[in-house]
XYZ file of C-alpha atoms in Angstrom:
372
model
C 106.126 3.827 38.548
C 106.136 0.204 38.900
C 104.037 -2.488 40.456
C 105.729 -4.311 43.552
C 103.527 -7.037 45.024
C 105.904 -7.512 47.881
C 105.394 -4.035 49.198
C 102.699 -3.509 52.069
C 100.874 -0.657 53.588
C 103.071 1.042 56.192
C 101.138 1.645 59.417
C 101.640 4.115 62.105
C 101.014 3.640 65.829
C 97.597 4.034 66.881
C 97.224 7.440 68.734
C 94.614 10.284 68.994
C 94.757 10.931 65.319
C 91.307 9.435 64.802
C 89.814 11.865 67.207
C 91.314 15.004 66.158
C 88.669 15.941 63.636
C 85.830 15.952 66.287
C 85.468 18.853 68.793
C 83.464 18.896 71.748
C 79.915 20.404 71.169
C 78.179 22.634 73.624
C 75.008 21.242 75.298
C 73.035 23.599 73.078
C 73.101 22.798 69.220
C 72.552 26.366 68.267
C 75.292 27.715 70.650
C 78.553 29.072 68.956
C 81.376 30.309 71.021
C 83.796 32.689 69.244
C 86.484 32.085 71.901
C 86.704 28.509 71.025
C 89.527 28.983 68.593
C 91.990 29.816 71.229
C 91.174 27.051 73.524
C 92.877 23.785 73.877
C 89.897 21.949 72.882
C 89.171 24.163 69.821
C 89.143 22.550 66.075
C 92.198 24.753 65.405
C 94.190 23.328 68.209
C 92.960 19.840 68.038
C 93.421 19.582 64.078
C 96.622 17.493 62.979
C 97.252 20.161 60.143
C 97.875 22.694 62.816
C 100.783 20.653 64.380
C 104.277 20.670 63.180
C 104.803 17.740 60.793
C 106.372 14.674 62.891
C 107.933 13.468 59.497
C 111.537 13.946 58.217
C 112.212 16.624 55.710
C 110.999 15.538 52.151
C 112.986 15.360 48.967
C 110.614 18.135 47.754
C 111.326 20.669 50.456
C 114.815 21.808 49.236
C 115.889 22.415 45.765
C 118.385 19.876 44.189
C 121.458 20.821 42.130
C 121.517 17.463 40.482
C 119.271 17.881 37.533
C 118.784 15.249 34.789
C 119.053 16.004 31.139
C 115.420 14.796 30.865
C 113.195 17.420 32.518
C 110.036 15.743 34.084
C 106.738 16.851 32.627
C 105.337 17.719 35.903
C 106.895 20.890 37.296
C 105.954 23.759 39.486
C 104.590 26.766 37.427
C 103.651 29.157 40.052
C 103.193 29.980 43.785
C 100.716 31.931 45.958
C 102.003 33.017 49.109
C 99.972 34.871 51.814
C 100.943 34.431 55.306
C 97.574 34.512 57.029
C 96.994 31.046 58.178
C 96.826 27.419 56.945
C 95.159 26.929 53.691
C 92.484 24.117 54.143
C 90.353 24.080 51.005
C 90.861 24.696 47.186
C 88.438 25.078 44.319
C 89.256 25.887 40.788
C 87.106 26.966 37.651
C 88.665 28.120 34.786
C 91.168 30.901 35.255
C 89.858 31.440 38.946
C 91.214 29.783 41.997
C 89.437 30.043 45.377
C 91.000 29.142 48.689
C 89.766 28.909 52.223
C 91.985 29.138 55.268
C 92.006 29.337 59.049
C 92.101 33.200 58.523
C 88.402 32.682 58.303
C 88.542 34.218 54.458
C 87.764 33.017 51.054
C 90.089 34.430 48.677
C 89.989 34.517 44.668
C 92.841 34.312 42.510
C 93.308 34.778 38.836
C 96.734 33.895 36.758
C 98.617 34.341 40.077
C 97.564 37.928 39.760
C 95.029 40.479 40.957
C 91.395 39.269 40.170
C 90.368 41.574 37.334
C 86.970 42.097 38.754
C 88.539 43.950 41.768
C 91.248 46.031 40.161
C 90.243 49.221 41.749
C 91.323 47.742 45.062
C 94.891 47.208 43.832
C 94.918 43.796 45.274
C 96.022 40.417 44.270
C 93.010 38.657 45.771
C 89.296 39.464 46.550
C 88.153 39.097 50.092
C 84.679 37.854 50.723
C 82.537 37.995 53.738
C 84.119 36.032 56.858
C 82.845 32.804 58.400
C 83.640 32.968 62.243
C 85.875 30.299 62.052
C 88.346 28.371 59.631
C 87.215 27.447 56.206
C 87.406 23.898 56.148
C 86.172 23.085 52.519
C 84.879 24.555 49.284
C 82.914 23.312 46.422
C 81.750 24.726 43.098
C 78.676 24.396 41.151
C 79.484 25.643 37.870
C 76.174 25.248 36.250
C 74.559 27.647 38.544
C 77.460 29.927 39.089
C 77.726 28.889 42.868
C 80.375 28.495 45.541
C 79.699 26.588 48.581
C 82.004 27.198 51.552
C 81.733 25.005 54.798
C 83.616 26.080 58.061
C 84.224 24.894 61.682
C 81.713 27.406 62.712
C 79.139 24.787 61.777
C 77.586 26.779 58.755
C 77.539 26.491 54.982
C 77.641 29.679 53.074
C 76.555 29.884 49.243
C 78.173 32.570 47.013
C 77.324 33.846 43.840
C 80.636 33.654 41.721
C 79.649 36.523 39.436
C 79.671 39.315 42.009
C 81.011 37.566 44.992
C 77.613 38.175 47.049
C 76.811 35.658 49.922
C 73.276 34.654 49.098
C 72.553 32.363 51.985
C 74.060 31.097 55.117
C 72.961 27.519 56.527
C 73.174 26.463 60.120
C 74.113 23.017 59.006
C 75.398 21.156 61.807
C 76.017 20.764 65.683
C 79.622 20.662 65.186
C 82.379 21.771 62.548
C 81.857 20.774 59.217
C 84.657 18.962 57.379
C 83.126 18.353 53.979
C 80.600 19.925 51.606
C 79.963 18.566 47.853
C 77.487 20.248 45.488
C 76.333 18.040 42.836
C 75.384 18.811 39.340
C 71.629 18.860 40.090
C 70.147 20.702 43.020
C 71.452 18.538 45.737
C 74.209 19.659 48.412
C 76.012 17.176 50.837
C 77.628 17.972 53.949
C 79.652 16.076 56.615
C 80.570 16.941 59.989
C 82.282 16.331 63.102
C 79.055 15.730 64.621
C 79.012 12.231 62.839
C 76.089 13.209 60.471
C 75.910 13.269 56.780
C 73.018 15.617 55.497
C 71.539 15.990 52.125
C 70.410 19.647 51.210
C 68.019 20.663 48.497
C 68.413 23.860 46.677
C 65.816 25.987 45.128
C 66.438 29.199 43.083
C 64.436 32.113 44.212
C 64.835 34.807 41.762
C 68.569 35.833 42.242
C 68.951 34.093 45.514
C 68.837 30.685 46.970
C 67.110 28.714 49.606
C 68.336 25.326 50.890
C 66.162 23.043 52.824
C 67.462 19.754 54.708
C 66.125 16.672 52.443
C 67.239 13.973 54.375
C 70.217 12.583 56.892
C 72.033 9.667 55.607
C 74.178 8.928 58.539
C 74.399 9.276 62.434
C 77.281 7.938 64.172
C 79.742 8.743 67.242
C 82.741 9.101 65.203
C 83.361 12.421 62.973
C 82.783 12.534 59.248
C 85.998 13.686 57.460
C 85.519 13.468 53.696
C 82.638 13.266 51.094
C 82.878 12.333 47.420
C 80.172 11.732 44.644
C 80.757 9.921 41.380
C 80.089 11.720 38.206
C 76.580 10.535 37.410
C 75.543 11.555 40.959
C 74.110 8.114 41.362
C 76.712 7.087 44.606
C 77.703 9.203 47.462
C 80.548 8.176 49.630
C 81.339 9.278 53.142
C 84.804 8.717 54.830
C 85.061 8.674 58.732
C 87.635 9.047 61.366
C 87.103 5.234 62.209
C 88.745 4.424 58.860
C 85.472 3.214 57.268
C 83.782 4.436 54.034
C 80.052 4.300 54.030
C 78.247 4.601 50.548
C 74.627 5.382 49.514
C 72.966 4.639 46.126
C 70.439 6.840 44.698
C 66.986 6.136 43.682
C 63.940 8.100 44.811
C 65.937 8.616 47.893
C 69.477 7.524 48.923
C 69.799 4.009 50.591
C 72.885 2.723 52.407
C 74.800 0.333 49.964
C 77.426 -0.884 52.450
C 80.806 -0.126 53.999
C 84.238 -0.172 52.548
C 86.754 -1.471 54.689
C 90.331 -1.070 53.683
C 92.103 1.244 56.166
C 93.522 1.150 59.683
C 93.238 4.702 60.636
C 90.931 7.786 59.627
C 89.903 8.425 56.197
C 91.151 11.945 55.088
C 90.090 12.304 51.668
C 88.079 10.728 48.840
C 88.282 11.154 45.076
C 85.881 9.602 42.537
C 87.021 8.926 38.889
C 84.728 6.960 36.377
C 83.821 3.691 38.419
C 86.788 4.135 40.743
C 86.802 5.468 44.245
C 90.384 6.679 45.816
C 90.508 6.799 49.664
C 93.328 8.411 51.413
C 94.001 7.606 55.052
C 95.902 8.811 58.089
C 97.725 4.988 57.722
C 99.696 6.671 54.806
C 97.819 4.572 52.169
C 95.417 4.896 49.387
C 92.889 2.288 48.514
C 91.657 1.903 45.185
C 87.982 0.689 44.722
C 85.909 -0.345 41.678
C 82.379 -0.060 41.730
C 80.440 -2.742 39.677
C 76.739 -2.266 40.155
C 76.320 -2.489 43.907
C 79.435 -4.174 44.458
C 82.843 -2.497 45.435
C 86.170 -4.394 44.760
C 89.620 -3.083 46.288
C 91.736 -3.198 43.233
C 94.981 -2.238 44.768
C 96.505 -0.420 47.900
C 99.021 2.336 46.856
C 101.784 2.806 49.327
C 104.852 5.131 49.158
C 104.069 8.023 51.312
C 105.589 8.359 54.678
C 102.862 10.393 56.151
C 99.131 10.694 56.274
C 97.503 11.150 52.805
C 95.583 14.351 53.255
C 94.126 15.255 49.621
C 93.699 13.445 46.345
C 92.724 14.655 42.829
C 92.153 12.760 39.551
C 92.162 13.381 35.839
C 91.516 11.246 32.991
C 94.722 10.268 30.817
C 94.139 11.820 27.672
C 96.632 9.721 25.675
C 94.968 6.354 26.847
C 91.425 7.541 26.057
C 92.799 8.135 22.519
C 93.404 4.429 22.341
C 90.209 3.532 23.587
C 91.467 2.727 27.030
C 90.290 4.328 30.447
C 93.033 5.363 32.625
C 93.369 7.929 35.407
C 96.170 9.943 36.742
C 95.962 10.338 40.507
C 97.593 12.884 42.629
C 98.166 12.600 46.155
C 99.278 15.031 48.855
C 100.567 14.210 52.201
C 101.700 15.421 55.619
C 105.123 14.111 54.248
C 105.344 17.169 52.167
C 105.376 15.334 49.065
C 102.781 14.927 46.110
C 103.208 11.892 44.089
C 101.597 10.933 40.735
C 100.243 7.468 39.881
C 98.531 5.997 36.872
C 95.500 3.693 37.436
C 93.610 1.482 34.898
C 90.246 0.189 35.446
C 90.364 -3.353 35.208
C 87.829 -6.408 35.585
C 86.976 -7.765 38.853
C 86.652 -11.463 40.240
C 83.182 -11.750 41.377
C 83.844 -14.743 43.422
C 86.277 -12.670 45.761
C 83.613 -10.315 46.660
C 81.082 -10.695 49.540
C 77.181 -10.508 48.714
C 76.596 -7.690 51.191
C 78.338 -5.080 48.885
C 81.218 -4.291 51.204
C 84.859 -5.484 50.725
C 88.025 -5.486 52.715
C 91.318 -4.636 50.920
C 92.917 -7.895 52.484
C 91.097 -9.904 49.753
C 92.995 -12.084 47.339
C 92.558 -9.861 44.457
C 94.278 -6.888 45.941
C 97.707 -5.920 45.548
C 100.184 -3.358 46.832
C 101.738 -1.050 44.485
C 104.444 1.579 45.398
C 104.755 4.737 43.514
């Protein structure tokens, strides 16, 4: 890994990629056509994840016989294979892994083997009640023992982890739900192809739940494709198919804080770590944003992927933490069939380079391009 200020983000031709997250809604908001999955205009057919990858074979796609003496610290330790559809969503808690796919199922895995609570079924996974369309996203609330699943069927389902029981089904949006985030308190955020970001308030009713719409943060023409919250749950982020990231700051209610402009194509994923926000895009780049109060600064633009950046994950670098520093390990997955790892340090910002409206474009003078 090294810094190369001469590298720049690689752009791809403008095409219909920005629009593939949005499907056409029927006139009636409550209408759901079960045959829409087989039509040309269905979310399944329109989704870029259902298409054959346009990118060349990756170095990770085949085994290499030229091994070096020094084995890298990161290596594959296991693989789960179940040929029932594309995997769109993952959530992990302790020894359990939850997967959502276009088979409309949610499966639970433990140590790559059968889930112990379902041993009597002689199966490697536990099958939960189906959505009526692809399961697009998952989010865990470990404190309450709840799993949230959202789907292209426009609903959010609430599951009790202990017994895999569906506690509630929320008719959340007028189009496919692309993102759901459960905060550590009683709020749940959802983003949809209908262009809205909604906040739901959870109430525990004995052993069940009830979610009510608290407020709508956004209503726009283009699809909302991704959501993220910072650890303190004080700032919410929403990425869209127009390449913009909106953010809201929490007081008694959420207020719109500004727009982050750093990408040329659709935002496909967001990840928050400390005061940093990472945004991955169809333009093959990752923007690294630092938040200081109400100001967001683009620290760097990470390049290196040759395909759209589909997913991001972060963890704190334990070694740097012991030294009193704060660095983050960033993992990025792309449609170029590769997963890349990058170390990112939080650095101070130059207030003179940031506009007063709280938004910032990655073209500013304190931006740098880093290849990894």
